[in-house]
Amino acid sequence: MEGKTKEEGIIERWVMKHLLLYTGATRHPFILSIRDGSVDISSFKRWLEQDYIFVREFVPFVASVLLKACKNSEDGNDMEVILGGLASLNDEIAWFKSEASKWDVSLSNTVVHKANQTYCRFLESLMSREVEYALALTALWAIEATYQESFAHCLEDGSKTPPELQETCRRWGNEGFGEYCRSLKKIANRYLEKASADVIAKAEVTLLHVLEHEVEFWNMSHRGT
Ligand SMILES: Cc1ncc(CN)c(N)n1
């Protein structure tokens, strides 16, 4: 038969199984408000200052996944993929700083919101050496894919994203970042296929936790609670 058949792995099956939560994280009212142009700029600013804190905590998490890749990687290009993601966070931190000054948002002395703090603590728990590579990869994919799917939605035909927010949306909604997420998913699926039933079960729970934290993070940005 001509044409490509779509590969389906464990992650795709989990997304279908937990579609309601996945959609809650990737089509949150905050994102929909950016997409329809009704976004409250004070919500956007809150997201900006809180996400800067999150990203600084995210760097050591990605570094911990890279460390696991170096120890576990067999024949794939896991290390290059994750290293690329880690390197791009350097750019991302610089982008947050310049975006914050554009919006007159101070990034020093920010009070960390509860939802952000809880999410960062969760990230920290995933950095331990005992956390299996398949599980850490699942979390990394879910964290990145939530932003990719959310912001790409704000750039689709028919969206009314304000011009001054389009650069933000392109940061995670661009095709290159989409490709990065697909690579992460492929690697995660590969390790999940080989994992024990116990690790698979823990990875599924971790995926649900990530999605719940992402929803809480959007809630905090949107409503300030
Ligand atoms: C809360 C959150 N989730 C995901 C991402 C994408 N790295 C982010 N910057 N912030």
Short mmCIF file of C-alpha atoms and ligand atoms in Angstrom, two decimals:
data_model
loop_
_atom_site.label_atom_id
_atom_site.label_comp_id
_atom_site.label_asym_id
_atom_site.label_seq_id
_atom_site.Cartn_x
_atom_site.Cartn_y
_atom_site.Cartn_z
CA MET A 1 0.00 0.00 0.00
CA GLU A 2 1.23 3.49 -0.84
CA GLY A 3 1.67 6.16 1.81
CA LYS A 4 2.91 6.14 5.35
CA THR A 5 1.24 4.18 8.10
CA LYS A 6 1.30 6.03 11.41
CA GLU A 7 3.40 4.27 14.02
CA GLU A 8 1.55 3.72 17.27
CA GLY A 9 3.46 3.23 20.47
CA ILE A 10 2.66 3.11 24.16
CA ILE A 11 2.59 6.91 24.43
CA GLU A 12 0.03 7.27 21.65
CA ARG A 13 -2.14 4.65 23.38
CA TRP A 14 -1.86 6.51 26.70
CA VAL A 15 -2.80 9.79 25.02
CA MET A 16 -5.95 8.17 23.64
CA LYS A 17 -6.73 6.52 26.98
CA HIS A 18 -6.34 9.81 28.88
CA LEU A 19 -7.55 12.11 26.13
CA LEU A 20 -9.68 14.24 28.43
CA LEU A 21 -6.72 15.16 30.64
CA TYR A 22 -4.38 15.50 27.65
CA THR A 23 -6.82 17.89 25.99
CA GLY A 24 -7.20 19.76 29.29
CA ALA A 25 -3.46 20.40 29.27
CA THR A 26 -3.10 21.24 25.57
CA ARG A 27 -6.34 23.22 25.02
CA HIS A 28 -6.52 25.07 28.31
CA PRO A 29 -8.68 28.25 28.53
CA PHE A 30 -5.48 30.29 28.94
CA ILE A 31 -4.18 28.98 25.60
CA LEU A 32 -7.61 29.38 24.00
CA SER A 33 -7.64 33.01 25.19
CA ILE A 34 -4.30 33.63 23.44
CA ARG A 35 -5.65 31.95 20.33
CA ASP A 36 -8.85 34.00 20.24
CA GLY A 37 -7.09 37.24 21.19
CA SER A 38 -9.01 37.76 24.43
CA VAL A 39 -6.03 37.03 26.69
CA ASP A 40 -5.64 39.18 29.75
CA ILE A 41 -2.15 40.69 29.53
CA SER A 42 -1.67 40.49 33.30
CA SER A 43 -2.21 36.70 33.00
CA PHE A 44 0.37 36.56 30.23
CA LYS A 45 2.84 38.49 32.39
CA ARG A 46 2.20 36.16 35.32
CA TRP A 47 2.84 33.17 33.05
CA LEU A 48 6.07 34.81 31.82
CA GLU A 49 7.55 35.45 35.27
CA GLN A 50 6.51 32.06 36.66
CA ASP A 51 7.67 30.11 33.62
CA TYR A 52 11.10 31.73 33.83
CA ILE A 53 11.42 30.19 37.30
CA PHE A 54 10.13 26.87 36.02
CA VAL A 55 12.58 26.79 33.11
CA ARG A 56 15.53 27.41 35.43
CA GLU A 57 14.40 24.33 37.40
CA PHE A 58 13.76 22.42 34.19
CA VAL A 59 17.44 22.71 33.11
CA PRO A 60 18.79 20.35 35.83
CA PHE A 61 15.92 17.95 35.12
CA VAL A 62 16.85 17.75 31.41
CA ALA A 63 20.51 17.40 32.45
CA SER A 64 19.50 14.43 34.64
CA VAL A 65 17.76 12.82 31.65
CA LEU A 66 20.90 13.43 29.58
CA LEU A 67 22.94 11.66 32.24
CA LYS A 68 20.57 8.69 32.05
CA ALA A 69 20.86 8.74 28.24
CA CYS A 70 24.65 8.53 28.49
CA LYS A 71 24.34 5.49 30.76
CA ASN A 72 21.49 3.71 28.99
CA SER A 73 21.71 4.63 25.33
CA GLU A 74 22.33 1.62 23.13
CA ASP A 75 22.42 2.32 19.43
CA GLY A 76 20.13 5.31 19.04
CA ASN A 77 20.83 9.02 18.93
CA ASP A 78 19.17 9.73 22.28
CA MET A 79 22.14 11.62 23.57
CA GLU A 80 22.22 14.02 20.63
CA VAL A 81 18.46 14.64 20.81
CA ILE A 82 18.46 15.40 24.54
CA LEU A 83 21.68 17.41 24.35
CA GLY A 84 20.07 19.52 21.61
CA GLY A 85 17.07 20.15 23.85
CA LEU A 86 19.29 21.07 26.76
CA ALA A 87 21.38 23.44 24.64
CA SER A 88 18.27 25.23 23.38
CA LEU A 89 17.30 26.03 26.98
CA ASN A 90 20.23 28.41 27.09
CA ASP A 91 18.55 30.41 24.33
CA GLU A 92 15.23 30.06 26.08
CA ILE A 93 16.51 31.63 29.30
CA ALA A 94 17.93 34.56 27.32
CA TRP A 95 14.59 34.88 25.51
CA PHE A 96 12.68 35.04 28.82
CA LYS A 97 14.95 37.84 30.00
CA SER A 98 14.49 39.91 26.88
CA GLU A 99 10.74 39.20 26.72
CA ALA A 100 10.38 40.21 30.38
CA SER A 101 12.10 43.52 29.77
CA LYS A 102 9.86 44.08 26.72
CA TRP A 103 6.77 43.65 28.94
CA ASP A 104 8.26 45.48 31.89
CA VAL A 105 8.20 42.33 34.02
CA SER A 106 10.82 42.00 36.73
CA LEU A 107 12.36 38.54 36.99
CA SER A 108 14.11 39.16 40.27
CA ASN A 109 12.35 38.79 43.61
CA THR A 110 9.44 36.94 42.02
CA VAL A 111 7.18 35.21 44.51
CA VAL A 112 6.92 31.62 43.38
CA HIS A 113 3.30 30.52 43.09
CA LYS A 114 2.22 27.38 44.89
CA ALA A 115 1.40 25.47 41.68
CA ASN A 116 4.83 26.30 40.28
CA GLN A 117 6.56 25.29 43.50
CA THR A 118 4.73 21.97 43.59
CA TYR A 119 5.57 21.30 39.93
CA CYS A 120 9.26 22.14 40.51
CA ARG A 121 9.34 19.79 43.52
CA PHE A 122 7.85 17.06 41.35
CA LEU A 123 10.58 17.69 38.74
CA GLU A 124 13.18 17.37 41.46
CA SER A 125 11.77 13.99 42.49
CA LEU A 126 12.30 12.78 38.92
CA MET A 127 16.00 13.69 38.94
CA SER A 128 17.10 10.96 41.28
CA ARG A 129 19.37 8.19 39.96
CA GLU A 130 16.76 5.62 40.97
CA VAL A 131 14.22 7.01 38.50
CA GLU A 132 14.25 4.78 35.43
CA TYR A 133 15.24 6.24 32.06
CA ALA A 134 11.94 5.21 30.39
CA LEU A 135 10.02 7.04 33.09
CA ALA A 136 12.14 10.21 32.91
CA LEU A 137 11.81 10.21 29.11
CA THR A 138 8.04 9.92 29.38
CA ALA A 139 7.96 12.94 31.67
CA LEU A 140 10.30 14.95 29.44
CA TRP A 141 8.19 14.20 26.38
CA ALA A 142 4.94 15.14 28.18
CA ILE A 143 6.36 18.44 29.48
CA GLU A 144 7.64 19.49 26.05
CA ALA A 145 4.67 18.14 24.08
CA THR A 146 2.19 20.08 26.23
CA TYR A 147 3.83 23.36 25.24
CA GLN A 148 4.32 22.32 21.63
CA GLU A 149 0.68 21.30 21.12
CA SER A 150 -0.64 24.29 23.06
CA PHE A 151 1.33 27.01 21.33
CA ALA A 152 1.11 25.41 17.87
CA HIS A 153 -2.69 25.64 18.29
CA CYS A 154 -2.33 29.43 18.65
CA LEU A 155 -0.62 29.62 15.25
CA GLU A 156 -3.04 27.50 13.24
CA ASP A 157 -5.20 28.99 10.49
CA GLY A 158 -8.11 30.90 11.94
CA SER A 159 -6.35 31.84 15.18
CA LYS A 160 -6.49 35.47 16.25
CA THR A 161 -3.35 35.47 18.38
CA PRO A 162 -2.27 39.09 19.00
CA PRO A 163 0.85 39.93 16.95
CA GLU A 164 2.84 40.78 20.09
CA LEU A 165 2.32 37.21 21.40
CA GLN A 166 3.08 35.39 18.18
CA GLU A 167 6.81 35.17 18.86
CA THR A 168 6.05 33.43 22.16
CA CYS A 169 3.83 30.95 20.35
CA ARG A 170 6.45 30.32 17.68
CA ARG A 171 9.07 29.53 20.35
CA TRP A 172 7.27 26.25 21.17
CA GLY A 173 4.83 25.98 18.29
CA ASN A 174 7.45 25.90 15.52
CA GLU A 175 8.07 22.85 13.35
CA GLY A 176 11.61 22.29 14.70
CA PHE A 177 10.29 22.01 18.25
CA GLY A 178 7.58 19.69 16.95
CA GLU A 179 10.28 17.49 15.43
CA TYR A 180 12.16 17.48 18.75
CA CYS A 181 8.98 16.30 20.53
CA ARG A 182 8.44 13.55 17.96
CA SER A 183 12.04 12.38 18.48
CA LEU A 184 11.55 12.33 22.25
CA LYS A 185 8.34 10.35 21.84
CA LYS A 186 10.08 7.80 19.62
CA ILE A 187 12.89 7.33 22.13
CA ALA A 188 10.46 7.10 25.05
CA ASN A 189 8.34 4.52 23.19
CA ARG A 190 11.45 2.47 22.42
CA TYR A 191 12.44 2.24 26.08
CA LEU A 192 8.87 1.73 27.28
CA GLU A 193 8.48 -1.26 24.93
CA LYS A 194 11.43 -2.91 26.68
CA ALA A 195 10.52 -1.86 30.22
CA SER A 196 9.08 -4.09 32.94
CA ALA A 197 5.36 -3.97 33.74
CA ASP A 198 6.22 -2.15 36.95
CA VAL A 199 8.16 0.62 35.18
CA ILE A 200 5.44 0.93 32.52
CA ALA A 201 2.81 1.36 35.22
CA LYS A 202 4.92 4.00 37.00
CA ALA A 203 5.56 5.84 33.72
CA GLU A 204 1.83 6.03 33.00
CA VAL A 205 1.20 7.52 36.45
CA THR A 206 4.06 9.99 35.86
CA LEU A 207 2.50 11.05 32.57
CA LEU A 208 -0.78 11.76 34.37
CA HIS A 209 1.04 13.75 37.04
CA VAL A 210 2.82 15.88 34.42
CA LEU A 211 -0.47 16.64 32.68
CA GLU A 212 -2.12 17.56 35.98
CA HIS A 213 0.78 19.87 36.87
CA GLU A 214 0.58 21.49 33.43
CA VAL A 215 -3.15 22.15 33.92
CA GLU A 216 -2.42 23.67 37.35
CA PHE A 217 0.32 25.80 35.84
CA TRP A 218 -2.06 27.17 33.20
CA ASN A 219 -4.73 27.72 35.91
CA MET A 220 -2.25 29.72 37.95
CA SER A 221 -1.31 31.82 34.91
CA HIS A 222 -4.90 32.33 33.83
CA ARG A 223 -6.61 33.02 37.14
CA GLY A 224 -3.68 33.73 39.44
CA THR A 225 -4.59 30.89 41.81
C1 LIG B 1 5.26 24.73 32.80
C2 LIG B 1 6.05 24.47 31.56
N1 LIG B 1 5.88 23.29 30.89
C3 LIG B 1 6.64 23.06 29.78
C4 LIG B 1 7.52 23.96 29.32
C5 LIG B 1 8.32 23.68 28.06
N2 LIG B 1 9.67 23.45 28.32
C6 LIG B 1 7.67 25.13 30.02
N3 LIG B 1 8.54 26.09 29.63
N4 LIG B 1 6.93 25.40 31.15
#
